[in-house]
Every structure is written in C-alpha cells, then in structure tokens.
GROMACS .gro file of C-alpha atoms in nm:
model
  131
    1UNK     CA    1   7.397  -1.629 -12.495
    2UNK     CA    2   7.743  -1.739 -12.458
    3UNK     CA    3   7.693  -1.822 -12.130
    4UNK     CA    4   7.397  -2.024 -12.199
    5UNK     CA    5   7.603  -2.233 -12.457
    6UNK     CA    6   7.864  -2.307 -12.185
    7UNK     CA    7   7.617  -2.396 -11.994
    8UNK     CA    8   7.481  -2.668 -12.204
    9UNK     CA    9   7.809  -2.787 -12.362
   10UNK     CA   10   7.881  -2.829 -11.962
   11UNK     CA   11   7.568  -3.028 -11.916
   12UNK     CA   12   7.642  -3.235 -12.227
   13UNK     CA   13   7.993  -3.295 -12.109
   14UNK     CA   14   7.872  -3.406 -11.742
   15UNK     CA   15   7.624  -3.644 -11.881
   16UNK     CA   16   7.906  -3.823 -12.094
   17UNK     CA   17   8.130  -3.849 -11.787
   18UNK     CA   18   7.826  -3.969 -11.570
   19UNK     CA   19   7.732  -4.241 -11.860
   20UNK     CA   20   8.069  -4.346 -11.872
   21UNK     CA   21   8.110  -4.377 -11.475
   22UNK     CA   22   7.786  -4.560 -11.501
   23UNK     CA   23   7.857  -4.782 -11.748
   24UNK     CA   24   7.839  -5.130 -11.569
   25UNK     CA   25   7.547  -5.079 -11.353
   26UNK     CA   26   7.326  -4.920 -11.677
   27UNK     CA   27   7.439  -5.246 -11.834
   28UNK     CA   28   7.270  -5.441 -11.543
   29UNK     CA   29   6.988  -5.200 -11.584
   30UNK     CA   30   6.908  -5.281 -11.925
   31UNK     CA   31   6.948  -5.659 -11.826
   32UNK     CA   32   6.690  -5.611 -11.568
   33UNK     CA   33   6.453  -5.441 -11.777
   34UNK     CA   34   6.488  -5.671 -12.086
   35UNK     CA   35   6.523  -5.977 -11.907
   36UNK     CA   36   6.270  -6.159 -12.117
   37UNK     CA   37   6.338  -6.052 -12.424
   38UNK     CA   38   6.727  -6.134 -12.375
   39UNK     CA   39   6.603  -6.474 -12.246
   40UNK     CA   40   6.392  -6.553 -12.548
   41UNK     CA   41   6.626  -6.417 -12.830
   42UNK     CA   42   6.925  -6.327 -12.740
   43UNK     CA   43   7.050  -6.596 -12.486
   44UNK     CA   44   7.317  -6.828 -12.622
   45UNK     CA   45   7.127  -7.137 -12.468
   46UNK     CA   46   6.785  -7.048 -12.575
   47UNK     CA   47   6.745  -7.356 -12.743
   48UNK     CA   48   6.858  -7.615 -12.472
   49UNK     CA   49   6.527  -7.593 -12.246
   50UNK     CA   50   6.704  -7.782 -11.950
   51UNK     CA   51   6.944  -7.501 -11.886
   52UNK     CA   52   6.831  -7.192 -11.638
   53UNK     CA   53   7.058  -6.913 -11.796
   54UNK     CA   54   6.782  -6.664 -11.841
   55UNK     CA   55   6.997  -6.455 -12.051
   56UNK     CA   56   7.305  -6.418 -11.782
   57UNK     CA   57   7.530  -6.555 -12.013
   58UNK     CA   58   7.419  -6.246 -12.247
   59UNK     CA   59   7.477  -6.023 -11.926
   60UNK     CA   60   7.812  -6.195 -11.864
   61UNK     CA   61   7.977  -6.081 -12.220
   62UNK     CA   62   7.842  -5.735 -12.199
   63UNK     CA   63   7.985  -5.660 -11.862
   64UNK     CA   64   8.300  -5.828 -11.983
   65UNK     CA   65   8.322  -5.655 -12.292
   66UNK     CA   66   8.245  -5.316 -12.076
   67UNK     CA   67   8.539  -5.404 -11.818
   68UNK     CA   68   8.781  -5.464 -12.126
   69UNK     CA   69   8.674  -5.090 -12.279
   70UNK     CA   70   8.715  -4.929 -11.967
   71UNK     CA   71   9.062  -5.096 -11.916
   72UNK     CA   72   9.144  -4.990 -12.283
   73UNK     CA   73   9.012  -4.644 -12.232
   74UNK     CA   74   9.234  -4.622 -11.875
   75UNK     CA   75   9.556  -4.770 -12.092
   76UNK     CA   76   9.511  -4.524 -12.349
   77UNK     CA   77   9.457  -4.252 -12.112
   78UNK     CA   78   9.764  -4.344 -11.952
   79UNK     CA   79   9.978  -4.377 -12.244
   80UNK     CA   80   9.868  -4.043 -12.367
   81UNK     CA   81   9.938  -3.860 -12.065
   82UNK     CA   82  10.306  -4.005 -12.086
   83UNK     CA   83  10.387  -3.940 -12.439
   84UNK     CA   84  10.231  -3.565 -12.337
   85UNK     CA   85  10.495  -3.497 -12.039
   86UNK     CA   86  10.736  -3.643 -12.276
   87UNK     CA   87  10.648  -3.421 -12.606
   88UNK     CA   88  10.518  -3.139 -12.389
   89UNK     CA   89  10.647  -2.845 -12.644
   90UNK     CA   90  10.481  -2.538 -12.443
   91UNK     CA   91  10.764  -2.555 -12.160
   92UNK     CA   92  11.109  -2.415 -12.306
   93UNK     CA   93  11.276  -2.448 -11.986
   94UNK     CA   94  11.295  -2.822 -12.033
   95UNK     CA   95  11.661  -2.859 -12.138
   96UNK     CA   96  11.769  -2.465 -12.113
   97UNK     CA   97  12.094  -2.409 -11.925
   98UNK     CA   98  12.161  -2.068 -11.755
   99UNK     CA   99  12.514  -2.038 -11.649
  100UNK     CA  100  12.523  -1.899 -11.281
  101UNK     CA  101  12.707  -1.591 -11.210
  102UNK     CA  102  12.845  -1.452 -10.919
  103UNK     CA  103  12.882  -1.067 -10.849
  104UNK     CA  104  13.135  -0.996 -10.585
  105UNK     CA  105  13.074  -0.638 -10.530
  106UNK     CA  106  13.278  -0.563 -10.229
  107UNK     CA  107  13.632  -0.758 -10.156
  108UNK     CA  108  13.718  -0.749  -9.804
  109UNK     CA  109  14.081  -0.780  -9.728
  110UNK     CA  110  14.216  -0.925  -9.409
  111UNK     CA  111  14.562  -0.810  -9.264
  112UNK     CA  112  14.685  -1.029  -9.044
  113UNK     CA  113  15.076  -1.041  -8.919
  114UNK     CA  114  15.213  -1.321  -8.729
  115UNK     CA  115  15.403  -1.256  -8.427
  116UNK     CA  116  15.636  -1.557  -8.509
  117UNK     CA  117  15.751  -1.420  -8.847
  118UNK     CA  118  16.102  -1.294  -8.712
  119UNK     CA  119  16.157  -1.624  -8.504
  120UNK     CA  120  16.064  -1.864  -8.813
  121UNK     CA  121  16.285  -1.710  -9.068
  122UNK     CA  122  16.544  -1.948  -9.229
  123UNK     CA  123  16.819  -1.708  -9.200
  124UNK     CA  124  16.790  -1.736  -8.784
  125UNK     CA  125  16.802  -2.080  -8.755
  126UNK     CA  126  17.121  -2.195  -8.981
  127UNK     CA  127  17.433  -2.011  -8.888
  128UNK     CA  128  17.765  -2.134  -8.838
  129UNK     CA  129  17.872  -2.199  -8.474
  130UNK     CA  130  18.013  -1.925  -8.268
  131UNK     CA  131  18.365  -1.972  -8.078
   0.00000   0.00000   0.00000
C-alpha cells in the first residue's frame, strides 16, 4: 500500500516537473488550439480591422510572462541555495577546531663525535710564545 502511494506521489511530481519544463511550448500549443477565440475576444487589436494580428500580441504577452516567471523562479532557487549553504545547521564541522598533536613514540638519539674536537679547542690556539 505504501509503495503504491509513493508511486503516485512520484508520478505527480514528475508531471509537475514536465509541465514546468514544457511551459512555453504549452503556451504556444494553447495559442494554436484557441487561435480564433483569442483573435476575436482576447486580442488587443481586435477593434482595428486593418491589422493582421490574429492574437499574436496575446501570445507575445503570455510568452513574456512565462519567461519572466521562469527567470524569477531560477533567481529564487539560486538565492535559496546560497542561503541554505550559508545557514546550513546540519553540519557541526563548519567552525570546529581540533588541535593537532603529534606523538613521538621512540626518540632517536644520534651519537656523533667529530675528530676535530681536539684541534679546535681554544686553549690550544692561544698560548704564550715559546722562547
């Protein structure tokens, strides 16, 4: 039963996404199907018989409104995603600082003795002259 509900919800969301993606072609299809009605009743230039508009002004208005609506929706989605990224409270690691500690398990000691130590002592360099 739950699976059936999920399928219907998924199908409904898919239909809404397709309607949104096909908004401009649907407006053009609506114009083509109702061309005579639009030319007689909804056209701005219906009172002037000289013009050959046939409702294209109505189509231009609807297409302009649909494109502006899509631009506003895209802008709102972009702003919402920016705000979500900044105000994301699910992540606790945003400003978390953990100090790095290094553990030296074995200290290595090197024993090195230079063979020049006896020659470099200060006492052997400075002595009074021998007569």
